[in-house]
Coordinates of C-alpha atoms in Angstrom, one line a residue:
X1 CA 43.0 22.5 -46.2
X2 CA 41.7 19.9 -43.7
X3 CA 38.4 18.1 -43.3
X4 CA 36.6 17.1 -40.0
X5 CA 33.4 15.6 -39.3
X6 CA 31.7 16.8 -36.2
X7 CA 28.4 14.4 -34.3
X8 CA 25.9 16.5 -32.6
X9 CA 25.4 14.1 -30.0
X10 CA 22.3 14.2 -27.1
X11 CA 20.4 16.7 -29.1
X12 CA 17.4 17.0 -32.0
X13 CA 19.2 18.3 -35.2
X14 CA 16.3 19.9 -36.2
X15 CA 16.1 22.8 -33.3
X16 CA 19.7 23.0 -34.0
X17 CA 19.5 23.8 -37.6
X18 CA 16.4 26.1 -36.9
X19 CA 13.3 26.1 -38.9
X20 CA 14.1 25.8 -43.1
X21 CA 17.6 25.6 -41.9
X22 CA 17.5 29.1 -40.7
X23 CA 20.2 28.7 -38.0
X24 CA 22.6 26.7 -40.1
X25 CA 23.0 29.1 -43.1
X26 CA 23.9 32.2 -40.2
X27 CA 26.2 29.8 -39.1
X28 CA 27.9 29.9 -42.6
X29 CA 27.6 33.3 -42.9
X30 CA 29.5 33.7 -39.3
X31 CA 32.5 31.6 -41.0
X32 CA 32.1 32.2 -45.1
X33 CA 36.3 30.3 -44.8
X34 CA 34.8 27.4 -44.0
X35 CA 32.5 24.8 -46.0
X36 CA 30.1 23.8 -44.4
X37 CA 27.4 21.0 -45.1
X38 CA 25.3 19.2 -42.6
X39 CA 23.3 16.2 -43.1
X40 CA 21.1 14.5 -40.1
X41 CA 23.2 14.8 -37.0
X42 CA 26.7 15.1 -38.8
X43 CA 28.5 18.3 -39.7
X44 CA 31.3 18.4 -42.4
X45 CA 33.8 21.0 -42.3
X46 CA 36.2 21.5 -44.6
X47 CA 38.5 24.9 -44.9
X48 CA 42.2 25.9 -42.8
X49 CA 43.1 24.6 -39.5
X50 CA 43.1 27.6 -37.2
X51 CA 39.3 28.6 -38.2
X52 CA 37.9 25.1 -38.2
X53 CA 39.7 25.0 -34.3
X54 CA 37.4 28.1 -33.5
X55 CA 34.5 26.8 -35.8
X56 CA 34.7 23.0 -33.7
X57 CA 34.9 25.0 -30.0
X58 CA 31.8 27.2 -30.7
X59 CA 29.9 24.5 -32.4
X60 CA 30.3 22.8 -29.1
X61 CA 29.3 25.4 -27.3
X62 CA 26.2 25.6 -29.1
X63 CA 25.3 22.0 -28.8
X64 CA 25.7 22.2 -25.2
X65 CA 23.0 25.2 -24.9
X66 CA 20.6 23.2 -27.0
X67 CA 21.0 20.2 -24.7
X68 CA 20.8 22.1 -21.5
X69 CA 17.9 24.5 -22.8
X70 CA 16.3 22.4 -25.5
X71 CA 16.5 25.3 -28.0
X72 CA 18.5 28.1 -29.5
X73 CA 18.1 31.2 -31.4
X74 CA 19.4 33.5 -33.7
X75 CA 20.6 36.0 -30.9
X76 CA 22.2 33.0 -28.7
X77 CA 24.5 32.0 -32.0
X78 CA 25.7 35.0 -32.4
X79 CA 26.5 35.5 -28.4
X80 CA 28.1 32.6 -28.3
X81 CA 30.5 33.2 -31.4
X82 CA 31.0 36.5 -29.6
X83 CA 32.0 35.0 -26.4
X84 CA 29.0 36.4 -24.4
X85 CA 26.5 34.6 -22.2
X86 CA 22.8 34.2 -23.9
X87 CA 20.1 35.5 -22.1
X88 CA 19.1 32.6 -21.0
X89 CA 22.3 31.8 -19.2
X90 CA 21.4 34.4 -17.1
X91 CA 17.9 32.8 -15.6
X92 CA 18.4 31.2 -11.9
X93 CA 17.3 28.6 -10.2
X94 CA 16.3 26.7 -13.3
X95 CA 16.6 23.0 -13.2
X96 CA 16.0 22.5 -16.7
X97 CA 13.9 23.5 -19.6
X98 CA 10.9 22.1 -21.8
X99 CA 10.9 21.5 -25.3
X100 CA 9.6 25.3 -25.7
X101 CA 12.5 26.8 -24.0
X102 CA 10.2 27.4 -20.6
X103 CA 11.9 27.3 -17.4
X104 CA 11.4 24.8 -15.3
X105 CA 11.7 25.6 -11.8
X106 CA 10.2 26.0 -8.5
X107 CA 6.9 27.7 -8.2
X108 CA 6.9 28.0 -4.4
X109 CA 8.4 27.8 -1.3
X110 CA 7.7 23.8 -0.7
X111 CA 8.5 23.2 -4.6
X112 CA 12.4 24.9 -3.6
X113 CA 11.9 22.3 -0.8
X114 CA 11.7 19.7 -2.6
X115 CA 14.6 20.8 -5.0
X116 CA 16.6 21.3 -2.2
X117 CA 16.3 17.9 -0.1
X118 CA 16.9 16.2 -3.5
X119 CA 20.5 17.5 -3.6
X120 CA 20.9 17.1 0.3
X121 CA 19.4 13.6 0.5
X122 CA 19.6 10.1 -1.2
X123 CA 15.7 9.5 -0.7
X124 CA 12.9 12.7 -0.9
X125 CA 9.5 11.7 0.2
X126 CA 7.2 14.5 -1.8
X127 CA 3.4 14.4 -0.3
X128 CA 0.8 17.1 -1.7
X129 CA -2.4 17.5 -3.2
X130 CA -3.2 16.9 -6.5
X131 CA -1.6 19.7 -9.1
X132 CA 1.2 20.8 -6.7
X133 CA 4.0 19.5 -9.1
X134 CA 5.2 16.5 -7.3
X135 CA 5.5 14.5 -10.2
X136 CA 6.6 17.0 -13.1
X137 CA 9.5 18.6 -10.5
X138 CA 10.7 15.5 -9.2
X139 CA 10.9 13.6 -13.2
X140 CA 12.4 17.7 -14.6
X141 CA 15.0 16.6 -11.5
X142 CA 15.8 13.4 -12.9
X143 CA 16.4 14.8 -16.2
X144 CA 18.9 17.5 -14.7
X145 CA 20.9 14.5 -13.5
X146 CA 20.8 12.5 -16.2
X147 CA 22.3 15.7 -18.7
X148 CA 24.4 16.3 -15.9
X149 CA 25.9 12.4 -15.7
X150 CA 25.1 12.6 -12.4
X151 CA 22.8 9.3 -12.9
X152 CA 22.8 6.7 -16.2
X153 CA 19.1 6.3 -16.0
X154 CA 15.6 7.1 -14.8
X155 CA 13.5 4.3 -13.5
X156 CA 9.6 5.7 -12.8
X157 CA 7.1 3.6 -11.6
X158 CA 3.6 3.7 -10.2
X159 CA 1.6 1.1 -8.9
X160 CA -1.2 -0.1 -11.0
X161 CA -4.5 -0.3 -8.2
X162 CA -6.5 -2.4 -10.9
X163 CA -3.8 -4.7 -12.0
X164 CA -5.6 -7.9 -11.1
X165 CA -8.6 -9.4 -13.0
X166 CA -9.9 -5.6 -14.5
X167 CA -6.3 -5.7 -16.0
X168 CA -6.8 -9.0 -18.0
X169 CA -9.9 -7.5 -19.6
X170 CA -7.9 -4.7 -21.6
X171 CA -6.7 -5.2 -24.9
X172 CA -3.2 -5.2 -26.4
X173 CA -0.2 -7.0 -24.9
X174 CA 1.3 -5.6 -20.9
X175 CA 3.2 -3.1 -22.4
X176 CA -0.6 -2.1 -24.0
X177 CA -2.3 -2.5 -20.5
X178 CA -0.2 -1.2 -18.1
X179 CA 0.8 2.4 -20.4
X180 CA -2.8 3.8 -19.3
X181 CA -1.5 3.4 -15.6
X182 CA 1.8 4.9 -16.8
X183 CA 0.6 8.2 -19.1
X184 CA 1.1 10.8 -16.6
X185 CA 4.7 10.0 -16.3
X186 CA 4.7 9.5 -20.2
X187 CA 3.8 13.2 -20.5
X188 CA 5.8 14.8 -18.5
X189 CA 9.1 13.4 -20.0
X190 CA 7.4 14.1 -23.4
X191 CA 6.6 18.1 -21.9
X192 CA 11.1 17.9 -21.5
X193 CA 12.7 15.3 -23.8
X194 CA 12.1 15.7 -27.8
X195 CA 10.0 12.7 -28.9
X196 CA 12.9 10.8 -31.3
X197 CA 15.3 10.9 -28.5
X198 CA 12.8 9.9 -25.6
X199 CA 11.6 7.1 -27.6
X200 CA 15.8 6.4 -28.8
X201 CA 16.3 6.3 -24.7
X202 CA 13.4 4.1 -23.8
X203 CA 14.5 1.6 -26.5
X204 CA 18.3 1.8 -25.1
X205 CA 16.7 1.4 -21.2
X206 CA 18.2 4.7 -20.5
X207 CA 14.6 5.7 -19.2
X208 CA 12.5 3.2 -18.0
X209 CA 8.8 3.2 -17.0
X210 CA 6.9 0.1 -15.4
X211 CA 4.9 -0.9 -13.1
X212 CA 5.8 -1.6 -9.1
X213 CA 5.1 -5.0 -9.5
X214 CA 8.1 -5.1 -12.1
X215 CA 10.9 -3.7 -9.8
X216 CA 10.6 -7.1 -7.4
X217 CA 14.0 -8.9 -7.4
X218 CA 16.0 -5.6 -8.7
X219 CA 18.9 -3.7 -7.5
X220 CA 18.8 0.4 -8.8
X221 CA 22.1 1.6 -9.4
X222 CA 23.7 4.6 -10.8
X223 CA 19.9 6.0 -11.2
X224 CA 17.1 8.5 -10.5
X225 CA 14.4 6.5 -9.2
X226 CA 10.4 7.7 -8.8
X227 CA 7.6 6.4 -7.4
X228 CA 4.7 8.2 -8.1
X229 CA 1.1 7.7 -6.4
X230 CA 2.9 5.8 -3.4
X231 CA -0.3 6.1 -1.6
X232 CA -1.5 3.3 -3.5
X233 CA 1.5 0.8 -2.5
X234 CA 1.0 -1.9 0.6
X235 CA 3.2 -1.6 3.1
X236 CA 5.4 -4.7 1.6
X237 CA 4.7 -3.2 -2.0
X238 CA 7.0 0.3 -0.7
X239 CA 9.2 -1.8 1.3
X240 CA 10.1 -3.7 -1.5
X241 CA 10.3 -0.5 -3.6
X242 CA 12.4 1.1 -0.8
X243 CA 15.2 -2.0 -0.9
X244 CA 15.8 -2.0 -4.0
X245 CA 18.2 1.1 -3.6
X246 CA 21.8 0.6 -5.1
X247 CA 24.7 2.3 -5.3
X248 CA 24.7 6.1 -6.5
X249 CA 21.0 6.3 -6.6
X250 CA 18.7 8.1 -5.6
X251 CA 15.2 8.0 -4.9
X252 CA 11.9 10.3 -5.0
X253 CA 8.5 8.9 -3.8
X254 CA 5.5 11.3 -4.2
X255 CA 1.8 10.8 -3.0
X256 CA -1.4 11.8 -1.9
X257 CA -2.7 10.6 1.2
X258 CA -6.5 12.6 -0.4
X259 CA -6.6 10.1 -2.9
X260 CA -6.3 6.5 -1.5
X261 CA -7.8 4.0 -3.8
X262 CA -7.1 0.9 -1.6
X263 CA -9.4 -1.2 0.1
X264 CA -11.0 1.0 3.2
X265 CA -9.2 -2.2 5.2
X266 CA -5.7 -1.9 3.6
X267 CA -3.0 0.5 5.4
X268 CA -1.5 3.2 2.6
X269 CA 2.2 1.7 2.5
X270 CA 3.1 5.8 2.4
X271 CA 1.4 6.5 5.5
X272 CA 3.3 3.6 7.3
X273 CA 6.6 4.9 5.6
X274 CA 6.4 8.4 6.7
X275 CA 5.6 7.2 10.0
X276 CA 9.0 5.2 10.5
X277 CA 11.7 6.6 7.9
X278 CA 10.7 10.2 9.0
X279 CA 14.1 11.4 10.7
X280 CA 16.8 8.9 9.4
X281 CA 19.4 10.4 8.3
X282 CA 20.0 10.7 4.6
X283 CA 16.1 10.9 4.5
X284 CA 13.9 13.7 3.2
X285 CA 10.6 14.4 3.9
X286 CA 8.7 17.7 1.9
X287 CA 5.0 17.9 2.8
X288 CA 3.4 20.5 0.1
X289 CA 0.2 22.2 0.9
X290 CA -2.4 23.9 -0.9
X291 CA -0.5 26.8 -1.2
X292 CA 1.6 25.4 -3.5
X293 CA -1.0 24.4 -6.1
X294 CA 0.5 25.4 -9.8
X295 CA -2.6 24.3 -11.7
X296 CA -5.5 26.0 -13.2
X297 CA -7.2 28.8 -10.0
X298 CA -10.3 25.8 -10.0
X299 CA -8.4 23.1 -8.7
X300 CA -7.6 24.9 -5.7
X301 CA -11.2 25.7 -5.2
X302 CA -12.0 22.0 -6.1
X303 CA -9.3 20.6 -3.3
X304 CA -10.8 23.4 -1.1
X305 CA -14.4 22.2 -1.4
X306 CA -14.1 18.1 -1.3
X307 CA -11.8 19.1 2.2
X308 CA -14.8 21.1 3.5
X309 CA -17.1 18.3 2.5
X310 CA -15.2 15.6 3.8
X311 CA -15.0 17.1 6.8
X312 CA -18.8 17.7 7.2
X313 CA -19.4 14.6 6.7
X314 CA -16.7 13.3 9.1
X315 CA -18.8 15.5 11.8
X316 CA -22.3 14.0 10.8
X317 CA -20.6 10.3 11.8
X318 CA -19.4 11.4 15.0
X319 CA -22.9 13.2 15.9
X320 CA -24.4 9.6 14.4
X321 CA -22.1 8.2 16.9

């Protein structure tokens, strides 16, 4: 009789164990040779060598479908210990999975764009309306590669429009004022990542969020990099952004060039970009469209309307003219 110790790394114990435990005691019903007692993260194994061998490979197993799919169930233990692919296994095209088990994956034609010039390309401009799942695609890619060990980190950032005087009226210390600026990025790793471990990762600078004006004087290595809303950055605010590339990185910038909060006198950094990275090698550009809207029906009808209006009202100045 031997004892081991086994770490379930990367993973919540708690949607491993199932709810009251309910995973764990199949689990010792699956191997009634073995003792078995798990506390937190750790499992304790004691019993003959051969079995715990089997026990310690499947347990793996397990572990590894929990981290990739961010949940298990009865039916995927017992297809595992029986050699067999889980139905979830076979789902395609995922790139990887919420906290409810839901695939994430592309919606559309432009979305499999995007996913696609993200593996082809070091740096994927992503410009759409509002709700086409710029954001929420491009951070579920960043997760894939940072289960995958493909990067060490995600770095997000956004630029905050209002971070001069307005800023210094809001209470709390930066981190306090600047997280309102930062929420939509907040929630989408939420929406993927289980709250202990996010928070474990953000503490350790595996996953960092801040604002543009923090990445001056910074080299981005071995990372996923985002820049959301980069209609909002000055020309010399993305070219900044843009040099701080390192080596094995790679960047997304998303935007919206409907929703420019700038000064009317201050060129969209984006639009300049687009305008002289488009067709350098290496480069991506995905422009998504209406079309590819995944939100609620309205906000298609919403982006639909404020287009017609806009452009009523573009004719009015040029009759005025």
């Amino acid at each position: 009789m031997i004892e081991k110790h086994i770490v379930l790394e990367d993973i919540d114990p708690v949607v491993f164990y199932g709810v009251n435990n309910g995973h764990l005691q199949m689990i010792k019903s699956l191997y009634p040779k073995l003792r078995i007692v798990a506390r937190d993260n750790v499992i304790r194994i004691l019993g003959d060598s051969g079995e715990m061998e089997r026990f310690e490979e499947q347990i793996e197993n397990m572990r590894r479908h929990v981290l990739k799919y961010n949940t298990i169930s009865e039916e995927d233990i017992i297809d595992i210990v029986n050699g067999q692919k889980t139905k979830a296994d076979a789902v395609k095209g995922v790139v990887c999975y919420s906290l409810s088990g839901r695939p994430i994956k592309s919606r559309s034609e432009n979305q499999q764009r995007l996913i696609d010039a993200f593996e082809q390309n070091d740096m994927v401009f992503a410009v759409g309306p509002a709700g086409t799942g710029k954001t929420y695609l491009s951070i579920a890619l960043a997760v894939r590669a940072l289960k995958e060990k493909t990067a060490k980190k995600i770095i997000l950032s956004r630029p905050a429009v209002e971070a001069g005087e307005k800023l210094g009226f809001l209470p709390g210390d930066m981190k306090e004022k600047i997280d309102p600026y930062l929420q939509p990025l907040y929630d989408a790793l939420e929406d993927m990542i289980p709250a202990v471990k996010l928070q474990d990762m953000m503490d350790k600078h595996v996953i960092q969020i801040a604002p543009l004006a923090f990445m001056r004087g910074r080299t981005l290595s071995d990372a996923v990099v985002i820049l959301d809303e980069a209609q909002n950055t000055t020309p010399a605010q993305i070219r900044m952004f843009l040099t701080r590339m390192g080596w094995n990185t790679k960047m997304i910038i998303t935007g919206d060039m409907t929703q420019i909060d700038l000064p009317k006198n201050q060129l969209s950094g984006l639009k300049e970009a687009l305008r002289i990275l488009t067709g350098i090698e290496g480069i991506g550009v995905v422009e998504l469209t209406k079309k590819d809207i995944v939100r609620h029906k309205l906000v298609t009808r919403i982006v639909n309307a404020y287009e017609a209006a806009d452009k009523e009202m573009k004719g009015d100045k040029q009759e005025n003219n």
